[in-house]
Each structure stands twice: as structure tokens, then as C-alpha cells.
Coordinates of N, CA, C and O in Angstrom, one line a residue:
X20 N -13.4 8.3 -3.6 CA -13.1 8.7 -2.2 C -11.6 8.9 -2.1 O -11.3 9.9 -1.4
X21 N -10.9 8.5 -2.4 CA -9.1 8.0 -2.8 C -8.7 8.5 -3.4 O -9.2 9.3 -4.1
X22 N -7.8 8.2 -3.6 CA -6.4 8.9 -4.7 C -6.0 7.5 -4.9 O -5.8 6.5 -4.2
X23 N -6.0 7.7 -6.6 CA -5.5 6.3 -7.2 C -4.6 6.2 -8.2 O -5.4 6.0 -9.2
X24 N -3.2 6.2 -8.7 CA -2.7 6.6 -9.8 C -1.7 5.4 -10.2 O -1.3 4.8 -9.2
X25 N -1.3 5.1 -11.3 CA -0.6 4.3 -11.9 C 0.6 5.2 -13.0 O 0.2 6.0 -13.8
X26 N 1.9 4.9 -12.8 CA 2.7 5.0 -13.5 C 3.8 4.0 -13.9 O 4.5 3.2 -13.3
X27 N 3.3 4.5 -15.8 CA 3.8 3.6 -16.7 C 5.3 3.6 -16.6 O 5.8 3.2 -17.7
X28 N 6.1 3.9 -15.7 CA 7.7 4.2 -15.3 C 8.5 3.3 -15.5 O 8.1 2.2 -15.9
X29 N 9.8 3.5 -15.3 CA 10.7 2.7 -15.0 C 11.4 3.1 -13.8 O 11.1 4.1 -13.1
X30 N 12.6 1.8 -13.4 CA 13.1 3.0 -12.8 C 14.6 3.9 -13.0 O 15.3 4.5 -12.1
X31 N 15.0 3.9 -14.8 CA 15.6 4.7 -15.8 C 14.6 6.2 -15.5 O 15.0 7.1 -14.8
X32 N 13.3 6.3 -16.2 CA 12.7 7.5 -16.0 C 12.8 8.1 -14.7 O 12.5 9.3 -14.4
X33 N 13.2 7.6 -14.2 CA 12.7 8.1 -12.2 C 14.7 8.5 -11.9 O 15.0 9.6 -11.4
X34 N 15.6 7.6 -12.3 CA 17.0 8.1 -12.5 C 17.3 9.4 -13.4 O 18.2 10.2 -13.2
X35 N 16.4 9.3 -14.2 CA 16.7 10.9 -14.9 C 16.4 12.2 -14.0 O 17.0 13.3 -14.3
X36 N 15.7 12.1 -13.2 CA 15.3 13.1 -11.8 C 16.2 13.6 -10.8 O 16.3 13.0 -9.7
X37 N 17.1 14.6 -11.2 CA 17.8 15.0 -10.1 C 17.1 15.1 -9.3 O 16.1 15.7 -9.3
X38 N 18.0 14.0 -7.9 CA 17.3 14.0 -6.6 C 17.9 15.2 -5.6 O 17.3 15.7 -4.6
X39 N 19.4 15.5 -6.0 CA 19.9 16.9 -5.4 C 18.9 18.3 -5.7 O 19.3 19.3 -5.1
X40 N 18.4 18.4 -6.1 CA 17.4 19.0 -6.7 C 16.4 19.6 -5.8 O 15.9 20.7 -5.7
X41 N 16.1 18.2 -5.3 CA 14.9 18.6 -4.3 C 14.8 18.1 -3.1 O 14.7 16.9 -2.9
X42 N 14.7 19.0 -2.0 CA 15.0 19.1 -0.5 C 14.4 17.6 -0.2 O 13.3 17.1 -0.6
X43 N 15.4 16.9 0.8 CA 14.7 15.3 1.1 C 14.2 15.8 2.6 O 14.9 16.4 3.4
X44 N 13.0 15.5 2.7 CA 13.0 15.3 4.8 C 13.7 14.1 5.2 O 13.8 13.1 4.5
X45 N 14.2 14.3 6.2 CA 15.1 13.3 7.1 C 14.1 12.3 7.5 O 12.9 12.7 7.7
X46 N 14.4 10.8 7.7 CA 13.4 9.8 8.4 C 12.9 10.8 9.8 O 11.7 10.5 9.8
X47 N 13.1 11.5 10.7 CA 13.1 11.8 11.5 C 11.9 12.5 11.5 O 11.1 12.5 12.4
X48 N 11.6 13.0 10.3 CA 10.4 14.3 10.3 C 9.7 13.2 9.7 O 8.7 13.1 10.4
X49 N 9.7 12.4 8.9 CA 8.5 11.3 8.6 C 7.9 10.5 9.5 O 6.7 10.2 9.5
X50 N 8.9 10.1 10.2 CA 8.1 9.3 11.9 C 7.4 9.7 12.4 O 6.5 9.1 12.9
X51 N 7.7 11.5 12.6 CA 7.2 11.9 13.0 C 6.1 12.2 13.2 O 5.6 12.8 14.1
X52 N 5.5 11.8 12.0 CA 4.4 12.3 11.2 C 3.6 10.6 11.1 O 2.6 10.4 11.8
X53 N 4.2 9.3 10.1 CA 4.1 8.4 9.9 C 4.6 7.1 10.9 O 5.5 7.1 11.7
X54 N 3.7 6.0 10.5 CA 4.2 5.1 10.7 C 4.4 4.3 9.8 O 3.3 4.0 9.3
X55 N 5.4 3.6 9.2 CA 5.6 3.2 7.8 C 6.7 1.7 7.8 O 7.6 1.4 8.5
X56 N 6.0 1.1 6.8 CA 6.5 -0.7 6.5 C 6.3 -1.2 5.3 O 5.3 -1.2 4.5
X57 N 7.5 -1.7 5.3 CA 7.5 -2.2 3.6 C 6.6 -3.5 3.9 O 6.5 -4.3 4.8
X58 N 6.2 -3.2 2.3 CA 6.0 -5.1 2.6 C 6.2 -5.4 0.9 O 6.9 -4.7 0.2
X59 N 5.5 -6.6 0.4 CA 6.2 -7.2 -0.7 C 5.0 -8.3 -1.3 O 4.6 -9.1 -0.3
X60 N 4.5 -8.5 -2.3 CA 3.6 -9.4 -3.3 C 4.4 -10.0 -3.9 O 5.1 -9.4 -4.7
X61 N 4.6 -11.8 -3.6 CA 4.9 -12.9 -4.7 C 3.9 -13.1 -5.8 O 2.8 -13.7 -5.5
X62 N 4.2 -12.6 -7.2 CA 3.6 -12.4 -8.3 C 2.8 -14.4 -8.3 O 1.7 -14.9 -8.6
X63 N 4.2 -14.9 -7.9 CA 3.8 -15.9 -8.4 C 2.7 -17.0 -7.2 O 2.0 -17.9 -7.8
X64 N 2.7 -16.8 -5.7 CA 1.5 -17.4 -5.4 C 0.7 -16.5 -5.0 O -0.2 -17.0 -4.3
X65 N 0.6 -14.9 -5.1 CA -0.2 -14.0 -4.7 C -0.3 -13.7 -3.2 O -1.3 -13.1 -2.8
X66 N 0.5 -13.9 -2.5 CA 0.6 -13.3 -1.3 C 1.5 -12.4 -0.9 O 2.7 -12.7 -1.1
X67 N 1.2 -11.3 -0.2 CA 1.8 -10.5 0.2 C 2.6 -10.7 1.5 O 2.0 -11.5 2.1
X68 N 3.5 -10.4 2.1 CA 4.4 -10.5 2.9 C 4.6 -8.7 3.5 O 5.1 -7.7 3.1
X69 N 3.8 -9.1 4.5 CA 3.1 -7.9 6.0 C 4.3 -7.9 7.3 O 5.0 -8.9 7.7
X70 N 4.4 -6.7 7.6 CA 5.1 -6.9 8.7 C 3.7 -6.9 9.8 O 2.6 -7.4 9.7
X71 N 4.6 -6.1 11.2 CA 3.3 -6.2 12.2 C 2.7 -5.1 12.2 O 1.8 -5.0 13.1
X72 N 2.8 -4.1 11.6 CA 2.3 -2.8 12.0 C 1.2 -3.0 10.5 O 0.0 -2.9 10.7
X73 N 1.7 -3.3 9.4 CA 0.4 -3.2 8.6 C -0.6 -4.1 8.4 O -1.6 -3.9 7.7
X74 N -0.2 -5.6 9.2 CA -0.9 -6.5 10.0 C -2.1 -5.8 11.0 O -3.3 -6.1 10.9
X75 N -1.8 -5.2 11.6 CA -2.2 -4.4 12.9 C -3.1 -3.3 12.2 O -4.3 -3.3 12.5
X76 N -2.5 -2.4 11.4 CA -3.9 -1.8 10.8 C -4.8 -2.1 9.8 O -5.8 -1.4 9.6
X77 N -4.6 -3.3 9.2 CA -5.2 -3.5 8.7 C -6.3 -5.1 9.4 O -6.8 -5.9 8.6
X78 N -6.4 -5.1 10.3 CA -6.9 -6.3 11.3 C -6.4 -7.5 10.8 O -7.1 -8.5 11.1
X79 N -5.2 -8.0 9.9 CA -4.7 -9.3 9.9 C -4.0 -9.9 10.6 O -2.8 -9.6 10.5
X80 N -4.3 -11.2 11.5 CA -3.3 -12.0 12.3 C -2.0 -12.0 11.9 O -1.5 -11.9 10.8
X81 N -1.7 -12.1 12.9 CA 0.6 -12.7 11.8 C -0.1 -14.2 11.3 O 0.0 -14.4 10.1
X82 N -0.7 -15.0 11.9 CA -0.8 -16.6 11.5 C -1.9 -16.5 10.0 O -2.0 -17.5 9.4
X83 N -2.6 -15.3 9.6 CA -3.0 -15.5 8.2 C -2.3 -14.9 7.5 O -1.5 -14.0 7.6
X84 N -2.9 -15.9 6.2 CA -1.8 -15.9 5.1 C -2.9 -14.7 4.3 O -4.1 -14.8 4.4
X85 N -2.0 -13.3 3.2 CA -2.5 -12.4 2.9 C -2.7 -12.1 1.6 O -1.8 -11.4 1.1
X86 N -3.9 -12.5 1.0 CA -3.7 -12.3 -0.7 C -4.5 -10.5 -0.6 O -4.9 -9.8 0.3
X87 N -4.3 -10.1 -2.3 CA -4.8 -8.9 -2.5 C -6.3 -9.0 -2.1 O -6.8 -7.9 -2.0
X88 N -7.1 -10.0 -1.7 CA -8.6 -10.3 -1.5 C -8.7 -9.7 -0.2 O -9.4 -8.7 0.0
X89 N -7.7 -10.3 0.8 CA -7.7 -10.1 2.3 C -7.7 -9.2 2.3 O -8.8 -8.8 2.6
X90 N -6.7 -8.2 1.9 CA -6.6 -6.3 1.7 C -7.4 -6.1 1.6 O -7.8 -5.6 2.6
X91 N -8.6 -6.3 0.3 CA -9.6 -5.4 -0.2 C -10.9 -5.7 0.5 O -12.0 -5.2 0.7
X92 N -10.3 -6.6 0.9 CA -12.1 -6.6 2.4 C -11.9 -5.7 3.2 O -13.0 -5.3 3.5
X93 N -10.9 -4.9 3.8 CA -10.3 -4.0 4.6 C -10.7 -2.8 4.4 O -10.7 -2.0 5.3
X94 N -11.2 -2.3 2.4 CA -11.3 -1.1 1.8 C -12.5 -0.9 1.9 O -13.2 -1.9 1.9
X95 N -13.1 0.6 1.8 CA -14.1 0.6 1.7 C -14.5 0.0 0.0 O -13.6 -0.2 -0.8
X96 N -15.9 -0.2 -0.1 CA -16.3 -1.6 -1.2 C -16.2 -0.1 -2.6 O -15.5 -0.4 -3.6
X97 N -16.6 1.0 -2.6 CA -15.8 1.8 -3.6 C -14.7 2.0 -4.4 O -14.5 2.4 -5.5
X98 N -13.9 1.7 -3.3 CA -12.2 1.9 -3.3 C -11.7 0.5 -3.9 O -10.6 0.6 -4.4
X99 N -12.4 -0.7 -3.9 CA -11.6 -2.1 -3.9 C -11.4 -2.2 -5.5 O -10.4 -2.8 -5.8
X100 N -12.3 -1.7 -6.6 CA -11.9 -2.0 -7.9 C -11.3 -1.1 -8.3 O -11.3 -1.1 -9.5
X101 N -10.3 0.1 -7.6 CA -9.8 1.0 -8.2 C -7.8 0.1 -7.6 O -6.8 0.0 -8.3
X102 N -8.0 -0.2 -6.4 CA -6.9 -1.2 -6.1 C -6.7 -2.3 -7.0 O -5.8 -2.3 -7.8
X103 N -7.6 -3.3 -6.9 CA -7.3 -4.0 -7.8 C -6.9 -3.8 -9.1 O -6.0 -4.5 -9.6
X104 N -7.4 -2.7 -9.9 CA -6.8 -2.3 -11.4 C -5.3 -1.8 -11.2 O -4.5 -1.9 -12.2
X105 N -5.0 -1.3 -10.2 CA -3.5 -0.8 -9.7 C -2.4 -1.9 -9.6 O -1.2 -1.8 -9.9
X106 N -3.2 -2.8 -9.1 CA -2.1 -4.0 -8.7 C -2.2 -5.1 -10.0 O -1.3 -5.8 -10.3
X107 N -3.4 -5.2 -10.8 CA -3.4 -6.1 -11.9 C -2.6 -5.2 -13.0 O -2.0 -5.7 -13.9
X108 N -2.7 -4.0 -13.0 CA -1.6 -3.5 -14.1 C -0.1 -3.7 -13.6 O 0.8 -3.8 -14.4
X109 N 0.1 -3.8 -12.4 CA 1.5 -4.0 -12.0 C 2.1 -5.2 -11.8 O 3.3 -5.3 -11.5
X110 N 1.3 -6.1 -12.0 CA 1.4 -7.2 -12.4 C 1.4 -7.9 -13.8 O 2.0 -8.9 -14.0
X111 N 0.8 -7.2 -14.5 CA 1.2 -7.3 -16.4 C 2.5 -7.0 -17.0 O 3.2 -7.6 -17.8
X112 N 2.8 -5.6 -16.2 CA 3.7 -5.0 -17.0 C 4.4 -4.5 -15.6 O 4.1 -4.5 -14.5
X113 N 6.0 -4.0 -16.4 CA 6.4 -2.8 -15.2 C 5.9 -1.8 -15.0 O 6.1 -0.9 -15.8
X114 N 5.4 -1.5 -13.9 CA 4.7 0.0 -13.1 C 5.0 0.6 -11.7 O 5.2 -0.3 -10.9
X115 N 5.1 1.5 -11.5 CA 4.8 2.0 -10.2 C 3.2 2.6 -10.2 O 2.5 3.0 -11.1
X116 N 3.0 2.4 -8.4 CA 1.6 2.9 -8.5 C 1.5 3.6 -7.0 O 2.3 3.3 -6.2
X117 N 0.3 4.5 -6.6 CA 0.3 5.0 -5.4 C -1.2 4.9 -5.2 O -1.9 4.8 -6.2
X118 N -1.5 5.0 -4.0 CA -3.0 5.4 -3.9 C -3.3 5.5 -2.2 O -2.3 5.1 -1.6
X119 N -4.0 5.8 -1.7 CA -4.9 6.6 -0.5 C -6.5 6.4 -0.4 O -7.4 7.0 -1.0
X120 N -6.3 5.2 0.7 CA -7.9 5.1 1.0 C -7.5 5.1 2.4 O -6.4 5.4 2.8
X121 N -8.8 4.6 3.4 CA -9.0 4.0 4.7 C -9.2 2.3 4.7 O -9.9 1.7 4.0
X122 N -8.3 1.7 5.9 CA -8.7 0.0 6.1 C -9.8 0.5 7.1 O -9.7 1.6 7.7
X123 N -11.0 -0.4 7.2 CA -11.9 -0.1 8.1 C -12.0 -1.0 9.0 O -11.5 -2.0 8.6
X124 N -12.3 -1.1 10.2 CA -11.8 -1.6 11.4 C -13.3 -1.9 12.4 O -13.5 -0.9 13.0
X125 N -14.0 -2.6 12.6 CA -14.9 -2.9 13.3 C -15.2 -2.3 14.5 O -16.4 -1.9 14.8
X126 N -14.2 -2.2 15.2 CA -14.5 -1.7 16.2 C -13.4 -0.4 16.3 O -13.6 0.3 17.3
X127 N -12.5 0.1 15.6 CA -11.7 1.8 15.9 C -12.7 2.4 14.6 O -13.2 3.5 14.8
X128 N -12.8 1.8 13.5 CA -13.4 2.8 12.5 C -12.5 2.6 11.1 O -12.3 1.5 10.6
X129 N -11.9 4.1 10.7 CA -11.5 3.6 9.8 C -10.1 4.4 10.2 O -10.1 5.2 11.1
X130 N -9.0 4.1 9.6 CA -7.4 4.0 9.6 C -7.4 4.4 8.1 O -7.8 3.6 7.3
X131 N -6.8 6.2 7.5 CA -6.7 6.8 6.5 C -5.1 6.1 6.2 O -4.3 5.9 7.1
X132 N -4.6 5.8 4.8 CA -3.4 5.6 5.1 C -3.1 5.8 3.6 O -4.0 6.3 2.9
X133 N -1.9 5.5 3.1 CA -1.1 6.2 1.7 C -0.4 4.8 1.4 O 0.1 4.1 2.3
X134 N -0.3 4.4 0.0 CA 0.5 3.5 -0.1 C 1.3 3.2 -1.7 O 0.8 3.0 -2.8
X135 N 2.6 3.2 -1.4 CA 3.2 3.2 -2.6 C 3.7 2.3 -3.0 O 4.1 1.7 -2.0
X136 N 4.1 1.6 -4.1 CA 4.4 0.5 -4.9 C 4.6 0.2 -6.0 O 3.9 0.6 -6.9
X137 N 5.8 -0.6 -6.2 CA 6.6 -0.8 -7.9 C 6.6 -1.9 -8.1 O 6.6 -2.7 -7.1
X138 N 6.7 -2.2 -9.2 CA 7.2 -3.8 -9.7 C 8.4 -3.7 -9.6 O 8.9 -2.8 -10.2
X139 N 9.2 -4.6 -8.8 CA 10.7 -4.8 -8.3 C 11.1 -5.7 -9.2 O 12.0 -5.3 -9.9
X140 N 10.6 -6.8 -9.5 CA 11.2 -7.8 -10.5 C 10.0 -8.7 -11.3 O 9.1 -9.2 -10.7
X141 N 10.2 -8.8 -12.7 CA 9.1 -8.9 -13.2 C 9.4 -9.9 -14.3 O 10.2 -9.4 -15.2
X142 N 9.0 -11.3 -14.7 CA 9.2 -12.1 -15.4 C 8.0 -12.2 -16.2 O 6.9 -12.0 -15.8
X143 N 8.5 -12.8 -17.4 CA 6.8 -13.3 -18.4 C 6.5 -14.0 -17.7 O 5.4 -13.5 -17.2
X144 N 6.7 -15.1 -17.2 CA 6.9 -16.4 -16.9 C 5.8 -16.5 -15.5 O 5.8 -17.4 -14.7
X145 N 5.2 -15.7 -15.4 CA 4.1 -15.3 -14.2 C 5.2 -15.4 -12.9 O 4.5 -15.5 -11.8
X146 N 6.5 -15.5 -12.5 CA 6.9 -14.8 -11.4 C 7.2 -13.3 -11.3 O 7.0 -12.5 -12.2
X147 N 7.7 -13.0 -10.0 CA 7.8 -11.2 -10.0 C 6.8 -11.0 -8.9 O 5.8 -11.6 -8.5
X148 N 7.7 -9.8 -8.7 CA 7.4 -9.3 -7.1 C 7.2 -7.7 -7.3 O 7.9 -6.9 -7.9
X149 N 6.1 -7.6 -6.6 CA 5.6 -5.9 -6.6 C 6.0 -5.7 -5.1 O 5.7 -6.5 -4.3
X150 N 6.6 -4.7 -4.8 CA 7.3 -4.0 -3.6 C 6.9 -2.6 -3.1 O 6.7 -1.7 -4.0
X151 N 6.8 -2.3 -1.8 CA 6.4 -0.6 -2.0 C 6.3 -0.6 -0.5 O 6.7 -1.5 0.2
X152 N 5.6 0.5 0.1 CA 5.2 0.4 1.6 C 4.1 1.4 1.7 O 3.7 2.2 0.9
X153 N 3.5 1.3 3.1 CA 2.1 1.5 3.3 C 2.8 2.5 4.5 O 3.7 2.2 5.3
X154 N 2.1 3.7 4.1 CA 2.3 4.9 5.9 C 1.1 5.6 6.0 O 0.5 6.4 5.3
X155 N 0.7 5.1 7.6 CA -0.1 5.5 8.4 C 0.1 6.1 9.1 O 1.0 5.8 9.9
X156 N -0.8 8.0 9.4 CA -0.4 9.2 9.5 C -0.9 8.5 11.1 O -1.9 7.7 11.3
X157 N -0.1 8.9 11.8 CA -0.1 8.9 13.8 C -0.8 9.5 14.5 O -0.3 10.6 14.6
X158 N -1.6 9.5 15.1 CA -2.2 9.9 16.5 C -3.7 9.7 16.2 O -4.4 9.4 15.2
X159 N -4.0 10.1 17.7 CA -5.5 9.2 17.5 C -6.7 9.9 16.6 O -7.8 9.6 16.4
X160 N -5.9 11.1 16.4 CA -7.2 11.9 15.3 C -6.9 11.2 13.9 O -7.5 11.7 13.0
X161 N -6.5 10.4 13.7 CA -6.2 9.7 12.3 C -7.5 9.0 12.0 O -8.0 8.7 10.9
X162 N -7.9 8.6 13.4 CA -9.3 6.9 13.1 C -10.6 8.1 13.0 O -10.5 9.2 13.6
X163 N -11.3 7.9 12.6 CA -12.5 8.4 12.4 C -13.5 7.4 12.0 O -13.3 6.3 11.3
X164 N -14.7 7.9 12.5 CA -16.2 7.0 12.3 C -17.1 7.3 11.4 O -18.2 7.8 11.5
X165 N -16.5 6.9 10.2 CA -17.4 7.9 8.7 C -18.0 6.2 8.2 O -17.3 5.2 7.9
X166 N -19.6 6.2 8.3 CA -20.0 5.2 7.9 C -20.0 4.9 6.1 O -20.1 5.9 5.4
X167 N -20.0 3.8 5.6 CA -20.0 3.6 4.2 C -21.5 2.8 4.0 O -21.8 2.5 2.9

């Protein structure tokens, strides 16, 4: 259903990329479009650290606490072992990764969204933090009622 990809990167390969190179859009034209929040995975107790907007689409209180499990109840049940293999390789090794599904929502439907993510700091030692952010495209034609 998604888009799911994993790259074996650094971020040396990704500095080799002239970024003058290629036209940046201004945050201005991305808002415009998105709504977008970082958030952040402690390798070492497994929880992620949500602001309120990806709390919000993805139906999690601020008062719960958010492992990769809580997320993938949110996906449709196709989509959840293609996530998980994304985030357990970025958790092995250093990676960046991206992917695009829908959180599904009980009562709006489903919420299409995009979500990018790298290993920021990465220890043998089972600490390390995967970092990235989640943008969800704006207006109310975004939610749709596509049953699974």
C-alpha cells in the first residue's frame, strides 16, 4: 500500500551531495502544504518522544507513553511489518529510512502521512537514538474512508 525504503547511508554520503545544486523550497511553501514534527526514539527504553500534532494524528494522549507497538496499531495491519523492518534495521546499524502509509482513526478515517528518519547516535552498547519527522499533507481532503 506504502512506500517503504531503507538507506544504508551515512551522513558523509549525503555531505558528498551538493546541496547548492538543487533548488530548496522555503519552510513557507512546505506549511503550506504540510504539517510537520520532529520527534525522536530512545534506542535504549524504546520510546518515542511525540510532540502534539503527531500525538493528535496519530490518536495518542500526551499522558501515554509511545513504543514502536503504539504506532503500528495506528497502521493499517499490511503496512506494520514493513515499518517495523525499517526501524529494526535502524536500530542495528546506521541508516536512514523513509516510508508513507495512513494512521487510521476510528472515527475521521485514515490520515495519509510521510515519514523520514535516521539514526542520530548509535552505540553497540544498545543505546542510540533514531531521529526524523512525520508530515501530514493539510486540509480536510487528506482523511479519507478506505476500509482495510
Amino acid at each position: 500500500m506504502g512506500l517503504f525504503k531503507l538507506f544504508n547511508s551515512t551522513m558523509a554520503d549525503r555531505d558528498s551531495i551538493p546541496a547548492d545544486t538543487l533548488p530548496q523550497p522555503g519552510h513557507d511553501v512546505l506549511s503550506h502544504f504540510f504539517l510537520s514534527e520532529t520527534w525522536m526514539l530512545q534506542l535504549e527504553t524504546g520510546i518515542f518522544e511525540l510532540g502534539p500534532i503527531a500525538r493528535a494524528y496519530h490518536s495518542i494522549s500526551q499522558s501515554e507513553r509511545c513504543g514502536l507497538l503504539t504506532l503500528l496499531r495506528r497502521y493499517p495491519v499490511a503496512d506494520r511489518p514493513k515499518v517495523m523492518e525499517l526501524f529494526e534495521a535502524a536500530s542495528s546499524e546506521p541508516a536512514a529510512f523513509c516510508f508513507a502509509t495512513v494512521s487510521i482513526h476510528p472515527d475521521r478515517g485514515e490520515q495519509p502521512f510521510t515519514c523520514v528518519g535516521e539514526t542520530a547516535s548509535f552505540g553497540n552498547n544498545g543505546q542510540g537514538v533514531i531521529s526524523g519527522i512525520f508530515m501530514f499533507p493539510r486540509g480536510r481532503a487528506a482523511w479519507s474512508e478506505t476500509p482495510h
